[in-house]
Amino acid sequence: PVTNPQKSLAHFDLKNELILASELEFIDQISKEEKVLIHNDFYPGNIIVDDAVIYGIDFEKSGFGFPLTDAATLFGWFEFPAEPRALNFSRKDTQNLQNIFLETFCDLSKLDYAETRQDLNKFLAKIFLDQIYICTLLATNSWGYIGPAAKNGNREKIRELLQKAKHYILLI
C-alpha cells in the first residue's frame, strides 16, 4: 500500500491540469436543487431498445438525486475516455447523438433546450470530477501493486477526465 498518497499523486504529473477551488462553486448551486427519483446509473448498458419501446434496467443505484443527473450521465457517457472509441464513434457522431438525445429529452420533459443545455454543463462537470475522484482513489490505493502500463493508463485517464471537467466548467 501507498504510505504517502501525495507522493504517489506527484507521479501523475498533472499539475497543469488542476482546477481551482473557486471554479467549483457551481457544486453548491447543484446541491440546492430539488431532488427527485433518479436511476443514477443511466448509460447505454442499462438501456434496452425493443422496436419503438425503450426500457431502463438495473435500478439498484436508484434513489433521490438532482433532476439532470441521469440526462448528464447518458450525455457524458459518450465523452468518457475509451467508450465512444470502442464503438468507433467519430466526434461528429458523438455530438449528433448527444444533440438528438438532449433535444428529445427537452421535448419530452417540456424543458427549454438552451436553458437545459446550460444547466447540463454543471452536471457534466460534476460527473467528470466524480470520476476523477474514483480513479485517483483507485490509483493511490493500488499504486504499489500495479505495473508501469497500468500507471500510465491511470494517468492518461485522469488527464482526459480533468480536461473534460475543465471544458464543462468553462461553459458554466
PDB file of C-alpha atoms in Angstrom:
ATOM      1  CA  PRO A   1       0.000   0.000   0.000  1.00  0.00           C
ATOM      2  CA  VAL A   2       0.984   3.599  -0.533  1.00  0.00           C
ATOM      3  CA  THR A   3       2.022   5.307   2.671  1.00  0.00           C
ATOM      4  CA  ASN A   4       2.172   8.764   1.128  1.00  0.00           C
ATOM      5  CA  PRO A   5      -0.658   9.375  -1.384  1.00  0.00           C
ATOM      6  CA  GLN A   6       0.620  12.904  -2.071  1.00  0.00           C
ATOM      7  CA  LYS A   7       3.914  11.457  -3.297  1.00  0.00           C
ATOM      8  CA  SER A   8       2.053   8.964  -5.494  1.00  0.00           C
ATOM      9  CA  LEU A   9      -0.096  11.699  -6.979  1.00  0.00           C
ATOM     10  CA  ALA A  10       3.046  13.655  -7.789  1.00  0.00           C
ATOM     11  CA  HIS A  11       3.944  10.803 -10.155  1.00  0.00           C
ATOM     12  CA  PHE A  12       0.799  11.620 -12.115  1.00  0.00           C
ATOM     13  CA  ASP A  13       2.413  14.881 -13.352  1.00  0.00           C
ATOM     14  CA  LEU A  14      -0.964  16.548 -13.710  1.00  0.00           C
ATOM     15  CA  LYS A  15      -0.096  19.917 -12.162  1.00  0.00           C
ATOM     16  CA  ASN A  16      -1.067  21.778 -15.351  1.00  0.00           C
ATOM     17  CA  GLU A  17      -4.494  20.149 -15.289  1.00  0.00           C
ATOM     18  CA  LEU A  18      -5.515  21.224 -11.787  1.00  0.00           C
ATOM     19  CA  ILE A  19      -8.818  23.002 -11.199  1.00  0.00           C
ATOM     20  CA  LEU A  20      -9.016  25.887  -8.738  1.00  0.00           C
ATOM     21  CA  ALA A  21     -11.429  25.610  -5.805  1.00  0.00           C
ATOM     22  CA  SER A  22     -13.031  28.894  -6.900  1.00  0.00           C
ATOM     23  CA  GLU A  23     -14.014  27.206 -10.161  1.00  0.00           C
ATOM     24  CA  LEU A  24     -16.076  24.634  -8.244  1.00  0.00           C
ATOM     25  CA  GLU A  25     -18.660  26.996  -6.747  1.00  0.00           C
ATOM     26  CA  PHE A  26     -21.277  25.584  -9.129  1.00  0.00           C
ATOM     27  CA  ILE A  27     -21.384  22.430  -6.971  1.00  0.00           C
ATOM     28  CA  ASP A  28     -23.046  24.475  -4.219  1.00  0.00           C
ATOM     29  CA  GLN A  29     -25.703  25.560  -6.742  1.00  0.00           C
ATOM     30  CA  ILE A  30     -26.378  21.953  -7.720  1.00  0.00           C
ATOM     31  CA  SER A  31     -26.747  20.857  -4.101  1.00  0.00           C
ATOM     32  CA  LYS A  32     -29.583  23.370  -3.575  1.00  0.00           C
ATOM     33  CA  GLU A  33     -31.736  21.945  -6.361  1.00  0.00           C
ATOM     34  CA  GLU A  34     -34.822  19.891  -5.617  1.00  0.00           C
ATOM     35  CA  LYS A  35     -34.246  16.150  -5.523  1.00  0.00           C
ATOM     36  CA  VAL A  36     -36.355  13.684  -7.488  1.00  0.00           C
ATOM     37  CA  LEU A  37     -36.306   9.927  -8.090  1.00  0.00           C
ATOM     38  CA  ILE A  38     -33.452   9.110 -10.484  1.00  0.00           C
ATOM     39  CA  HIS A  39     -31.933   5.972 -11.997  1.00  0.00           C
ATOM     40  CA  ASN A  40     -28.402   7.043 -11.000  1.00  0.00           C
ATOM     41  CA  ASP A  41     -26.625   4.713 -13.445  1.00  0.00           C
ATOM     42  CA  PHE A  42     -28.229   5.701 -16.740  1.00  0.00           C
ATOM     43  CA  TYR A  43     -25.916   4.759 -19.585  1.00  0.00           C
ATOM     44  CA  PRO A  44     -26.332   2.574 -22.723  1.00  0.00           C
ATOM     45  CA  GLY A  45     -25.544  -0.639 -20.823  1.00  0.00           C
ATOM     46  CA  ASN A  46     -28.693  -0.097 -18.755  1.00  0.00           C
ATOM     47  CA  ILE A  47     -30.998   0.627 -21.677  1.00  0.00           C
ATOM     48  CA  ILE A  48     -32.838  -1.923 -23.813  1.00  0.00           C
ATOM     49  CA  VAL A  49     -34.472  -0.905 -27.086  1.00  0.00           C
ATOM     50  CA  ASP A  50     -37.188  -3.194 -28.451  1.00  0.00           C
ATOM     51  CA  ASP A  51     -38.870  -1.896 -31.600  1.00  0.00           C
ATOM     52  CA  ALA A  52     -40.164   1.545 -30.597  1.00  0.00           C
ATOM     53  CA  VAL A  53     -40.040   0.929 -26.840  1.00  0.00           C
ATOM     54  CA  ILE A  54     -37.085   1.910 -24.679  1.00  0.00           C
ATOM     55  CA  TYR A  55     -36.614   0.258 -21.294  1.00  0.00           C
ATOM     56  CA  GLY A  56     -34.350   1.271 -18.450  1.00  0.00           C
ATOM     57  CA  ILE A  57     -32.963  -1.643 -16.434  1.00  0.00           C
ATOM     58  CA  ASP A  58     -30.742  -2.165 -13.371  1.00  0.00           C
ATOM     59  CA  PHE A  59     -32.248   0.167 -10.789  1.00  0.00           C
ATOM     60  CA  GLU A  60     -30.065  -0.947  -7.871  1.00  0.00           C
ATOM     61  CA  LYS A  61     -28.420   2.504  -7.615  1.00  0.00           C
ATOM     62  CA  SER A  62     -31.662   4.455  -7.966  1.00  0.00           C
ATOM     63  CA  GLY A  63     -32.711   6.918  -5.312  1.00  0.00           C
ATOM     64  CA  PHE A  64     -33.256  10.615  -4.851  1.00  0.00           C
ATOM     65  CA  GLY A  65     -30.981  12.968  -6.720  1.00  0.00           C
ATOM     66  CA  PHE A  66     -30.902  16.013  -8.909  1.00  0.00           C
ATOM     67  CA  PRO A  67     -33.188  16.084 -11.970  1.00  0.00           C
ATOM     68  CA  LEU A  68     -30.471  16.403 -14.636  1.00  0.00           C
ATOM     69  CA  THR A  69     -28.200  13.699 -13.181  1.00  0.00           C
ATOM     70  CA  ASP A  70     -29.488  10.896 -15.407  1.00  0.00           C
ATOM     71  CA  ALA A  71     -29.501  13.093 -18.515  1.00  0.00           C
ATOM     72  CA  ALA A  72     -25.935  14.219 -17.777  1.00  0.00           C
ATOM     73  CA  THR A  73     -24.800  10.643 -17.148  1.00  0.00           C
ATOM     74  CA  LEU A  74     -26.050   9.439 -20.528  1.00  0.00           C
ATOM     75  CA  PHE A  75     -24.929  12.593 -22.329  1.00  0.00           C
ATOM     76  CA  GLY A  76     -21.495  12.415 -20.711  1.00  0.00           C
ATOM     77  CA  TRP A  77     -21.071   8.684 -21.279  1.00  0.00           C
ATOM     78  CA  PHE A  78     -20.344   9.445 -24.918  1.00  0.00           C
ATOM     79  CA  GLU A  79     -17.356  11.517 -23.816  1.00  0.00           C
ATOM     80  CA  PHE A  80     -15.811   9.180 -21.273  1.00  0.00           C
ATOM     81  CA  PRO A  81     -12.357   8.077 -22.300  1.00  0.00           C
ATOM     82  CA  ALA A  82     -12.498   4.901 -24.402  1.00  0.00           C
ATOM     83  CA  GLU A  83     -16.277   4.287 -24.528  1.00  0.00           C
ATOM     84  CA  PRO A  84     -17.072   6.039 -27.840  1.00  0.00           C
ATOM     85  CA  ARG A  85     -13.776   4.900 -29.319  1.00  0.00           C
ATOM     86  CA  ALA A  86     -14.686   1.296 -28.540  1.00  0.00           C
ATOM     87  CA  LEU A  87     -17.849   1.838 -30.582  1.00  0.00           C
ATOM     88  CA  ASN A  88     -15.905   3.598 -33.367  1.00  0.00           C
ATOM     89  CA  PHE A  89     -17.940   6.805 -32.998  1.00  0.00           C
ATOM     90  CA  SER A  90     -16.354   9.866 -34.511  1.00  0.00           C
ATOM     91  CA  ARG A  91     -16.501  13.156 -32.621  1.00  0.00           C
ATOM     92  CA  LYS A  92     -19.213  14.303 -35.058  1.00  0.00           C
ATOM     93  CA  ASP A  93     -21.236  11.099 -34.477  1.00  0.00           C
ATOM     94  CA  THR A  94     -20.937  11.619 -30.740  1.00  0.00           C
ATOM     95  CA  GLN A  95     -22.105  15.225 -30.964  1.00  0.00           C
ATOM     96  CA  ASN A  96     -25.047  14.221 -33.181  1.00  0.00           C
ATOM     97  CA  LEU A  97     -26.125  11.525 -30.702  1.00  0.00           C
ATOM     98  CA  GLN A  98     -25.810  13.960 -27.803  1.00  0.00           C
ATOM     99  CA  ASN A  99     -27.857  16.617 -29.616  1.00  0.00           C
ATOM    100  CA  ILE A 100     -30.589  14.141 -30.602  1.00  0.00           C
ATOM    101  CA  PHE A 101     -30.745  12.829 -27.046  1.00  0.00           C
ATOM    102  CA  LEU A 102     -30.896  16.285 -25.468  1.00  0.00           C
ATOM    103  CA  GLU A 103     -33.474  17.614 -27.944  1.00  0.00           C
ATOM    104  CA  THR A 104     -35.687  14.590 -27.316  1.00  0.00           C
ATOM    105  CA  PHE A 105     -35.177  14.820 -23.550  1.00  0.00           C
ATOM    106  CA  CYS A 106     -36.162  18.506 -23.583  1.00  0.00           C
ATOM    107  CA  ASP A 107     -39.189  17.884 -25.823  1.00  0.00           C
ATOM    108  CA  LEU A 108     -40.484  15.045 -23.639  1.00  0.00           C
ATOM    109  CA  SER A 109     -39.760  16.939 -20.408  1.00  0.00           C
ATOM    110  CA  LYS A 110     -41.133  20.214 -21.794  1.00  0.00           C
ATOM    111  CA  LEU A 111     -37.864  21.997 -20.993  1.00  0.00           C
ATOM    112  CA  ASP A 112     -36.196  24.862 -22.813  1.00  0.00           C
ATOM    113  CA  TYR A 113     -33.274  23.427 -24.796  1.00  0.00           C
ATOM    114  CA  ALA A 114     -30.847  26.356 -24.345  1.00  0.00           C
ATOM    115  CA  GLU A 115     -31.506  26.637 -20.593  1.00  0.00           C
ATOM    116  CA  THR A 116     -31.243  22.881 -20.088  1.00  0.00           C
ATOM    117  CA  ARG A 117     -28.018  22.718 -22.110  1.00  0.00           C
ATOM    118  CA  GLN A 118     -26.514  25.422 -19.899  1.00  0.00           C
ATOM    119  CA  ASP A 119     -27.636  23.663 -16.689  1.00  0.00           C
ATOM    120  CA  LEU A 120     -26.363  20.355 -18.031  1.00  0.00           C
ATOM    121  CA  ASN A 121     -22.813  21.753 -18.135  1.00  0.00           C
ATOM    122  CA  LYS A 122     -22.779  21.868 -14.308  1.00  0.00           C
ATOM    123  CA  PHE A 123     -23.811  18.237 -14.040  1.00  0.00           C
ATOM    124  CA  LEU A 124     -21.373  17.120 -16.728  1.00  0.00           C
ATOM    125  CA  ALA A 125     -18.512  18.861 -14.931  1.00  0.00           C
ATOM    126  CA  LYS A 126     -19.556  17.183 -11.684  1.00  0.00           C
ATOM    127  CA  ILE A 127     -19.779  13.736 -13.293  1.00  0.00           C
ATOM    128  CA  PHE A 128     -16.238  14.058 -14.649  1.00  0.00           C
ATOM    129  CA  LEU A 129     -14.997  15.372 -11.288  1.00  0.00           C
ATOM    130  CA  ASP A 130     -16.605  12.387  -9.543  1.00  0.00           C
ATOM    131  CA  GLN A 131     -14.840  10.017 -11.940  1.00  0.00           C
ATOM    132  CA  ILE A 132     -11.532  11.769 -11.297  1.00  0.00           C
ATOM    133  CA  TYR A 133     -12.026  11.179  -7.583  1.00  0.00           C
ATOM    134  CA  ILE A 134     -12.791   7.480  -8.112  1.00  0.00           C
ATOM    135  CA  CYS A 135      -9.839   6.952 -10.483  1.00  0.00           C
ATOM    136  CA  THR A 136      -7.455   8.815  -8.181  1.00  0.00           C
ATOM    137  CA  LEU A 137      -8.614   6.849  -5.167  1.00  0.00           C
ATOM    138  CA  LEU A 138      -8.180   3.544  -7.015  1.00  0.00           C
ATOM    139  CA  ALA A 139      -4.762   4.592  -8.294  1.00  0.00           C
ATOM    140  CA  THR A 140      -3.424   5.707  -4.929  1.00  0.00           C
ATOM    141  CA  ASN A 141      -4.697   2.565  -3.196  1.00  0.00           C
ATOM    142  CA  SER A 142      -3.132   0.266  -5.782  1.00  0.00           C
ATOM    143  CA  TRP A 143      -0.030   2.261  -6.746  1.00  0.00           C
ATOM    144  CA  GLY A 144       2.431  -0.150  -5.194  1.00  0.00           C
ATOM    145  CA  TYR A 145       0.781  -3.149  -6.842  1.00  0.00           C
ATOM    146  CA  ILE A 146       0.317  -2.075 -10.453  1.00  0.00           C
ATOM    147  CA  GLY A 147       2.845  -2.006 -13.247  1.00  0.00           C
ATOM    148  CA  PRO A 148       4.052   0.899 -15.369  1.00  0.00           C
ATOM    149  CA  ALA A 149       1.475   0.334 -18.126  1.00  0.00           C
ATOM    150  CA  ALA A 150      -1.420   0.497 -15.654  1.00  0.00           C
ATOM    151  CA  LYS A 151       0.090   3.591 -14.022  1.00  0.00           C
ATOM    152  CA  ASN A 152       0.362   5.309 -17.403  1.00  0.00           C
ATOM    153  CA  GLY A 153      -3.192   4.254 -18.242  1.00  0.00           C
ATOM    154  CA  ASN A 154      -4.476   5.733 -14.974  1.00  0.00           C
ATOM    155  CA  ARG A 155      -2.537   8.926 -15.570  1.00  0.00           C
ATOM    156  CA  GLU A 156      -3.938   9.341 -19.065  1.00  0.00           C
ATOM    157  CA  LYS A 157      -7.497   8.548 -17.996  1.00  0.00           C
ATOM    158  CA  ILE A 158      -7.314  11.095 -15.181  1.00  0.00           C
ATOM    159  CA  ARG A 159      -5.775  13.651 -17.552  1.00  0.00           C
ATOM    160  CA  GLU A 160      -8.624  13.148 -20.043  1.00  0.00           C
ATOM    161  CA  LEU A 161     -11.234  13.374 -17.281  1.00  0.00           C
ATOM    162  CA  LEU A 162      -9.633  16.585 -15.973  1.00  0.00           C
ATOM    163  CA  GLN A 163      -9.727  18.078 -19.453  1.00  0.00           C
ATOM    164  CA  LYS A 164     -13.409  17.169 -19.811  1.00  0.00           C
ATOM    165  CA  ALA A 165     -14.251  18.631 -16.390  1.00  0.00           C
ATOM    166  CA  LYS A 166     -12.371  21.845 -17.208  1.00  0.00           C
ATOM    167  CA  HIS A 167     -14.146  22.082 -20.567  1.00  0.00           C
ATOM    168  CA  TYR A 168     -17.579  21.969 -18.934  1.00  0.00           C
ATOM    169  CA  ILE A 169     -16.548  24.280 -16.091  1.00  0.00           C
ATOM    170  CA  LEU A 170     -15.597  26.910 -18.682  1.00  0.00           C
ATOM    171  CA  LEU A 171     -19.071  26.594 -20.227  1.00  0.00           C
ATOM    172  CA  ILE A 172     -20.875  27.297 -16.953  1.00  0.00           C
TER     173      ILE A 172
END
